[in-house]
Coordinates of C-alpha atoms in Angstrom, one line a residue:
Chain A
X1 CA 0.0 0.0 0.0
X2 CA 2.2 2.2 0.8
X3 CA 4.7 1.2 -1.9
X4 CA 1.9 2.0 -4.2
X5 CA 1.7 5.4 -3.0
X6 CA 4.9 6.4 -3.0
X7 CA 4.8 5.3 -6.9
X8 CA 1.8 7.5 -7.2
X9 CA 3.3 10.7 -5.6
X10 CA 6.4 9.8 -8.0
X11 CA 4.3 9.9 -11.1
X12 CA 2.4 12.9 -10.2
X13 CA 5.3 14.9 -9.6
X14 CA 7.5 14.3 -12.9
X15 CA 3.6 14.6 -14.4
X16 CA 3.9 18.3 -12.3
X17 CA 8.0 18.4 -13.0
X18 CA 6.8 18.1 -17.0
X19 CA 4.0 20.4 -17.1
X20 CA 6.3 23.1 -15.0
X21 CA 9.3 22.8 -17.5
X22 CA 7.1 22.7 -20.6
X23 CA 5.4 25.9 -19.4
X24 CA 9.3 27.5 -18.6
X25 CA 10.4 26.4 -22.1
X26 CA 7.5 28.5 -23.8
X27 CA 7.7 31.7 -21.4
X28 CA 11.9 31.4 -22.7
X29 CA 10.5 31.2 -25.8
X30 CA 8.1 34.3 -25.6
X31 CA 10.8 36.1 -23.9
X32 CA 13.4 35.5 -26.7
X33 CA 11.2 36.3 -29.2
X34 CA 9.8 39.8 -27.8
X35 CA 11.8 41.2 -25.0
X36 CA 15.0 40.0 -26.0
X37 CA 15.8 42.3 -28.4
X38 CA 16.1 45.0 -25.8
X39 CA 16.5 43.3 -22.6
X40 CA 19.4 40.6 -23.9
X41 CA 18.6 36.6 -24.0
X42 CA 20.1 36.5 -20.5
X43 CA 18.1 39.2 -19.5
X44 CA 21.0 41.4 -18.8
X45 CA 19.4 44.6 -20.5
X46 CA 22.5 43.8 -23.6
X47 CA 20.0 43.5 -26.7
X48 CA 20.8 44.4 -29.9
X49 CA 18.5 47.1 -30.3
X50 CA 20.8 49.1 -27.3
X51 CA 22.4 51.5 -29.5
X52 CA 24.4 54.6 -28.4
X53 CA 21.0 56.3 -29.6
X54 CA 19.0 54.1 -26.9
X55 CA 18.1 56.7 -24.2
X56 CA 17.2 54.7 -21.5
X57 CA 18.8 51.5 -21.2
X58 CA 16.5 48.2 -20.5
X59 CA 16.2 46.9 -17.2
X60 CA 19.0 44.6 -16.2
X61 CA 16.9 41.6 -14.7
X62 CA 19.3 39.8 -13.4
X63 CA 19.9 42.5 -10.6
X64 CA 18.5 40.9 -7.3
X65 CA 18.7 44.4 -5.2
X66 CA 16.5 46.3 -8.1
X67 CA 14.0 43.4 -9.2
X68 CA 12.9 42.4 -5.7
X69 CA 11.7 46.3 -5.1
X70 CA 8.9 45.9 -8.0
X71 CA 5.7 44.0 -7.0
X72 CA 4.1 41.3 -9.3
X73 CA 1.6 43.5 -10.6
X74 CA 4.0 46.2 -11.1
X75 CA 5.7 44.1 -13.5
X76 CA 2.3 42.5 -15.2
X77 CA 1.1 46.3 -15.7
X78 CA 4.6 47.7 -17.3
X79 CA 4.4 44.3 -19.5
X80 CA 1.2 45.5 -20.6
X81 CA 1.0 49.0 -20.5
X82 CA 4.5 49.9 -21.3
X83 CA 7.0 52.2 -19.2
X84 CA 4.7 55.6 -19.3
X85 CA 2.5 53.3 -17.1
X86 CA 4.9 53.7 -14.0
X87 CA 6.6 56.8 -14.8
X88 CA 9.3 55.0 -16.8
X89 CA 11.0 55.5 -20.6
X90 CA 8.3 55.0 -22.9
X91 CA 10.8 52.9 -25.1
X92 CA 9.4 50.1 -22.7
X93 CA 6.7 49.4 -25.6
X94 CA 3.3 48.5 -24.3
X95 CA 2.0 44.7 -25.1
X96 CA -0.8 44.3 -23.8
X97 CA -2.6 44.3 -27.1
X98 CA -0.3 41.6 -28.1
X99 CA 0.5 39.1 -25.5
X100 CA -2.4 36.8 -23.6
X101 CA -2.5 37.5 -20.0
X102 CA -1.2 33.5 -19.8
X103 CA 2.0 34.9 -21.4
X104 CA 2.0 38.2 -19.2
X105 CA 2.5 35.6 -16.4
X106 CA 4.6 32.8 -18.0
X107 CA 6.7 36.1 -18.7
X108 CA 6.4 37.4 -14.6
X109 CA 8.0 34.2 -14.2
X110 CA 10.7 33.9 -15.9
X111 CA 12.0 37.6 -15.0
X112 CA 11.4 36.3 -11.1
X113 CA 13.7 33.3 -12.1
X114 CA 16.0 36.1 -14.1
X115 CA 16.7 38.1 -10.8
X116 CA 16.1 35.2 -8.4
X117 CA 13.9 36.9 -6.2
X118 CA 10.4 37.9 -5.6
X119 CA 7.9 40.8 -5.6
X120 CA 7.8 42.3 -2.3
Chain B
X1 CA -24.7 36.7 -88.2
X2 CA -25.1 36.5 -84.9
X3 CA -23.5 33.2 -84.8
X4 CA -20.7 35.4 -86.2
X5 CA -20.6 38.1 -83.9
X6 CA -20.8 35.4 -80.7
X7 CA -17.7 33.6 -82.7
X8 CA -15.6 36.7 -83.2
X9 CA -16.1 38.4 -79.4
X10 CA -15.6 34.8 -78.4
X11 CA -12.5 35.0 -80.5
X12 CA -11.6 38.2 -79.2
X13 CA -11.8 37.4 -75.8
X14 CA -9.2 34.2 -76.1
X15 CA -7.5 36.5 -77.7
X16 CA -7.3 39.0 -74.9
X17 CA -6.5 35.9 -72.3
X18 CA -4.3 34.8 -73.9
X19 CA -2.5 38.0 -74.9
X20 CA -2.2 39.9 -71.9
X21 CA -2.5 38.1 -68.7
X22 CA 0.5 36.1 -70.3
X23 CA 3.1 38.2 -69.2
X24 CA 1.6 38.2 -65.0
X25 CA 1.4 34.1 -65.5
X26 CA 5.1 34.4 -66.8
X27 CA 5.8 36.1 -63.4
X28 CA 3.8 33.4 -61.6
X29 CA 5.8 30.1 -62.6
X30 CA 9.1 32.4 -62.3
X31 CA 8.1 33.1 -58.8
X32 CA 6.9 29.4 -58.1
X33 CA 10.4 28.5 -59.3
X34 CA 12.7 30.4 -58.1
X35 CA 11.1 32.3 -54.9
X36 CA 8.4 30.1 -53.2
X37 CA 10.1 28.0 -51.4
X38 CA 11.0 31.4 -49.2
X39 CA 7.8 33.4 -49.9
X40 CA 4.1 32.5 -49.7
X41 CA 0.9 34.5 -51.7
X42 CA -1.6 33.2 -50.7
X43 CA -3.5 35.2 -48.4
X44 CA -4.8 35.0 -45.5
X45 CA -1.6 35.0 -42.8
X46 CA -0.8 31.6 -41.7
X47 CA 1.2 31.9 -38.6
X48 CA -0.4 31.0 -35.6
X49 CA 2.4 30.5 -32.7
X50 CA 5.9 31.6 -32.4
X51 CA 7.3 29.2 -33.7
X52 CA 5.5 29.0 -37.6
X53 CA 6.7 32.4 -37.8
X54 CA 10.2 31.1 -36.7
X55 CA 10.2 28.6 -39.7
X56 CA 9.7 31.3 -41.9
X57 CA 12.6 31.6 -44.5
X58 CA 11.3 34.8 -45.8
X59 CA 8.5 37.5 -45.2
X60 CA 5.1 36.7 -46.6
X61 CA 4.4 38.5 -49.9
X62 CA 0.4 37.7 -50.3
X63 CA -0.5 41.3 -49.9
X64 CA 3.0 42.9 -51.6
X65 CA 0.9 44.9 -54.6
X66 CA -0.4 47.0 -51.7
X67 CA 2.8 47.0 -49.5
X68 CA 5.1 48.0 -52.1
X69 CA 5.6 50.9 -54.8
X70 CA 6.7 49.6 -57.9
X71 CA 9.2 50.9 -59.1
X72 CA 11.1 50.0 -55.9
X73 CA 10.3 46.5 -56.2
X74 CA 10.9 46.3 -60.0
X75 CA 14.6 48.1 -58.7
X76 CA 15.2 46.1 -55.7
X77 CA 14.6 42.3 -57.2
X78 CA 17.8 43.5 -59.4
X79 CA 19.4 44.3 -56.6
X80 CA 18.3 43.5 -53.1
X81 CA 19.8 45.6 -50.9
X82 CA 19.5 44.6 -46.7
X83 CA 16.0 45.6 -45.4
X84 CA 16.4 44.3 -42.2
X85 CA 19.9 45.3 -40.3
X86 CA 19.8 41.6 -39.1
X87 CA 18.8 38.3 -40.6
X88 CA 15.3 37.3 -41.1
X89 CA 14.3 35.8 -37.7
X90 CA 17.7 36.0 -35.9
X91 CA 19.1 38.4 -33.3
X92 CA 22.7 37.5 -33.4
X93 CA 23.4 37.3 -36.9
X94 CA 23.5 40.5 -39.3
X95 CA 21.7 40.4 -42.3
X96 CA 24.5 39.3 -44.8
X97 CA 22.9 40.9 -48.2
X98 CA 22.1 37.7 -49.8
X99 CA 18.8 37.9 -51.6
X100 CA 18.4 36.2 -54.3
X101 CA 19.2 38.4 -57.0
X102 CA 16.9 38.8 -60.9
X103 CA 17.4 39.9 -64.2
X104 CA 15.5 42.9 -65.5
X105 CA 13.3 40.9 -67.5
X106 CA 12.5 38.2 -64.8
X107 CA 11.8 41.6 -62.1
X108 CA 9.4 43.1 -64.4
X109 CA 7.2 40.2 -64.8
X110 CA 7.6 38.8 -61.4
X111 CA 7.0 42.7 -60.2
X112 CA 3.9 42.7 -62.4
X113 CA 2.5 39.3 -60.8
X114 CA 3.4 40.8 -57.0
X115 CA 1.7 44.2 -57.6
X116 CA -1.9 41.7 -58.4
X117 CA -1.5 40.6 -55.1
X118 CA -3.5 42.9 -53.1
X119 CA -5.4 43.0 -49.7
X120 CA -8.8 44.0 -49.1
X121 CA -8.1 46.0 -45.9
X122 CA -5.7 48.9 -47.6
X123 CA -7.6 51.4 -49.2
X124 CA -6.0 53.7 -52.1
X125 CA -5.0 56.9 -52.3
X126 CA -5.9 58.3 -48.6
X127 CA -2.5 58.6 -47.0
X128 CA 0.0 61.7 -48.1
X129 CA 3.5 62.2 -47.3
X130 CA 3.4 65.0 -44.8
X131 CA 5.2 65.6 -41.9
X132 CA 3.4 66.9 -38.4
X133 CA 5.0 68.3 -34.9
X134 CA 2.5 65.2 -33.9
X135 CA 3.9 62.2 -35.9
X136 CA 7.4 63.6 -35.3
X137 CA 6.9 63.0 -31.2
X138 CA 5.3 60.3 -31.8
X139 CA 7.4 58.1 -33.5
X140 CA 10.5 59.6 -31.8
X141 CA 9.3 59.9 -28.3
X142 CA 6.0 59.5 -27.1
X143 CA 6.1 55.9 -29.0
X144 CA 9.1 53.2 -28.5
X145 CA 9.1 53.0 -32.6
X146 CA 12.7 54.0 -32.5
X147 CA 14.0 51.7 -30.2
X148 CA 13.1 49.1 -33.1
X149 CA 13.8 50.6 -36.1
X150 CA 16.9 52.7 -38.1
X151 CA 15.5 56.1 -39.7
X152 CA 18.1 58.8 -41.2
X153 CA 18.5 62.1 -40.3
X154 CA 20.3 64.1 -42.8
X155 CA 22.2 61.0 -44.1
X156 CA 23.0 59.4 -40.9
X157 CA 21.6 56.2 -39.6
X158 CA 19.9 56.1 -36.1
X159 CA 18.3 53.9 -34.3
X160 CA 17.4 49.9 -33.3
X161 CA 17.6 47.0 -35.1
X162 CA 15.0 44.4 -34.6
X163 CA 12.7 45.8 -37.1
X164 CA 12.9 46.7 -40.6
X165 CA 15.1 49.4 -41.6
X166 CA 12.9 53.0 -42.3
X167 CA 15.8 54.3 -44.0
X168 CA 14.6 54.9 -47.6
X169 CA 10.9 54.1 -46.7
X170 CA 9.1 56.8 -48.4
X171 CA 10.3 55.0 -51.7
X172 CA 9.6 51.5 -50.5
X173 CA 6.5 51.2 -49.1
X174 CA 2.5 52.6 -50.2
X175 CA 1.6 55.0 -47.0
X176 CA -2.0 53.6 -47.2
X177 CA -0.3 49.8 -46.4
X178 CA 1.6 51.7 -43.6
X179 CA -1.9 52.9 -42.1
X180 CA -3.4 50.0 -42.6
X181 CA -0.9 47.6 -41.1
X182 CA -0.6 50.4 -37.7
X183 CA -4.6 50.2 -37.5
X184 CA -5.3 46.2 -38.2
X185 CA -1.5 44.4 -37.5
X186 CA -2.7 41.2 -37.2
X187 CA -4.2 40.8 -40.5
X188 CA -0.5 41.1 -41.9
X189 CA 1.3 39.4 -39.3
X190 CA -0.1 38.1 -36.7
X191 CA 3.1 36.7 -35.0
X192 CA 5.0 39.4 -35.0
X193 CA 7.9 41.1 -32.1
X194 CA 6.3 44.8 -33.4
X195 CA 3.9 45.7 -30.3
X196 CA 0.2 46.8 -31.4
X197 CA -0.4 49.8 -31.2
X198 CA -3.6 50.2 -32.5
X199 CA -5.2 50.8 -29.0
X200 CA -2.3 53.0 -28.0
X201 CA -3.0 55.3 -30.9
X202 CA -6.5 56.7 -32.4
X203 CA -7.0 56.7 -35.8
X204 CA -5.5 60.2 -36.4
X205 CA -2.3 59.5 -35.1
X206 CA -2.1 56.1 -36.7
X207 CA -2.6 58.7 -40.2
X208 CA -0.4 61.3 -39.1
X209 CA 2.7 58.3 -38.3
X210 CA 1.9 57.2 -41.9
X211 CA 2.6 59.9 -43.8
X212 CA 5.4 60.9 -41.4
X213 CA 6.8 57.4 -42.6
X214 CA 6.2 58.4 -46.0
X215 CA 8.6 61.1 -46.1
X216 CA 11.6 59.1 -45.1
X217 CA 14.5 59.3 -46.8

């Protein structure tokens, strides 16, 4: 019986470990594809759209001390509404009409997994 | 008689077909040849995730007659210069200036078969070059449209490059495709890393930024 379990719980969790990863691989993949051409693949604010003529440059998530100061919904609503929403550089474009709100969050969670930290 | 008449407008008519519309199905089996395997024309867009635009070799052409001006297409199939700063659907690599390149005669009829490829949601002849104090902010600082995309000011390049180049754009592209593709993006590309903007902007900026565009050198 309790064998059995134990089998149980294993399956469930590689079912959960596969779900989780699939869901991480596509949020890398949404990220590579829109925000990586400002904010770098790593995340490291490095794309190649950061010119000498880029004004502002793109957050660098990968810094802990910065990151952890923005709240989760901070982060959704500049995703969506782009940086004029907080007060920031309006070269932060505004996706909201373009991204599902699944994707706002798969996104959320890879930039917490970026900066290894969470929203306070 | 009237047998006669039917017989000779009949006549006529085959004539006609097969007379003029000659020269656009010329273009057609060059392009099937030599540029489909890159390309597709046939409408509507038929990306749906990431990563069917990711497989793309080259940009979809099914609505080019309205995209385009001609005489820059004719011009450019001769010789393509880089559009994009960086290769089609990479952000590492630089766009090495490869195209394909075409003979005069093979451009003009493979022009005249991509100008017949139209889209229903451009309309003709509303959009004027002009520029505005409005369109001006807009695209260089109200709107991140810079961040994405080279434009010239007096001869030297600025700006990002993800997106197309703007450089040269008033002789590339029809200001009424510009509009339309601002107001109604996902009919052109539905998969796209261009935001849209559409309920960023009204309608009278979306014209204004058109026309702007329309004027660049």
């Amino acid at each position: 019986m309790s064998r059995f379990v134990i089998v149980t719980a294993m399956a469930l969790g590689l079912a959960l470990g596969v779900v989780g990863s699939a869901q991480a691989a596509d949020s890398k993949q949404v990220f590579d594809f829109y925000c990586a051409q400002c904010h770098g693949v790593n995340g490291d604010g490095k794309g190649i759209n950061v010119t000498k003529d880029f004004a502002t440059d793109p957050r660098n998530f990968t810094v802990t001390a910065d990151m952890e100061k923005r709240s989760d919904e901070d982060i959704r609503g500049v995703i969506k509404d782009g940086g004029p929403s907080i007060s920031k550089s309006p070269l932060m474009p505004p996706w909201g009409a373009t991204l599902s709100a699944a994707e706002v969050d798969g996104l959320l969670a890879y930039i917490r997994t970026m900066c290894k930290c969470k929203g306070k | 008689m009237r047998l006669l008449a039917v017989t000779v407008s009949l006549g006529a008519a085959l004539l006609v077909m097969a007379t003029a519309p000659s020269y656009a199905a010329g273009g057609d089996a060059i392009f099937k040849k030599s540029c489909a395997s890159c390309h597709y024309t046939d409408g509507p867009a038929k990306e749906k995730t990431i990563s069917d635009q990711l497989a793309k070799k080259g940009p979809e052409l099914f609505y080019a007659g309205s995209k385009f001006k001609k005489d820059w297409l004719a011009a450019w199939l001769q010789n393509p210069k880089p559009i994009r700063p960086m290769k089609y659907n990479s952000l590492s690599e630089v766009n090495k200036g490869d195209h394909p390149k075409m003979s005069a005669g093979d451009a003009a009829a493979v022009t005249d078969f991509l100008m017949g490829l139209t889209s229903p949601e451009v309309k003709a002849g509303v959009i004027k070059p002009a520029e505005s104090a409005q369109a001006k902010a807009i695209f260089g600082k109200k709107m991140p449209c810079t961040g994405c995309h080279e434009y010239s000011v007096k001869g030297e390049v600025h700006g990002g490059k993800s997106g197309p180049s703007l450089v040269g754009a008033g002789k590339r592209l029809n200001p009424d495709w510009v509009y339309a593709y601002l107001a109604n993006i996902k009919v052109f590309k539905p998969v796209r890393d261009m935001p849209d903007f559409a309920s960023v902007l009204n309608p009278k900026d979306l014209e204004n930024v058109a026309a702007y565009i329309a004027t660049f050198e």
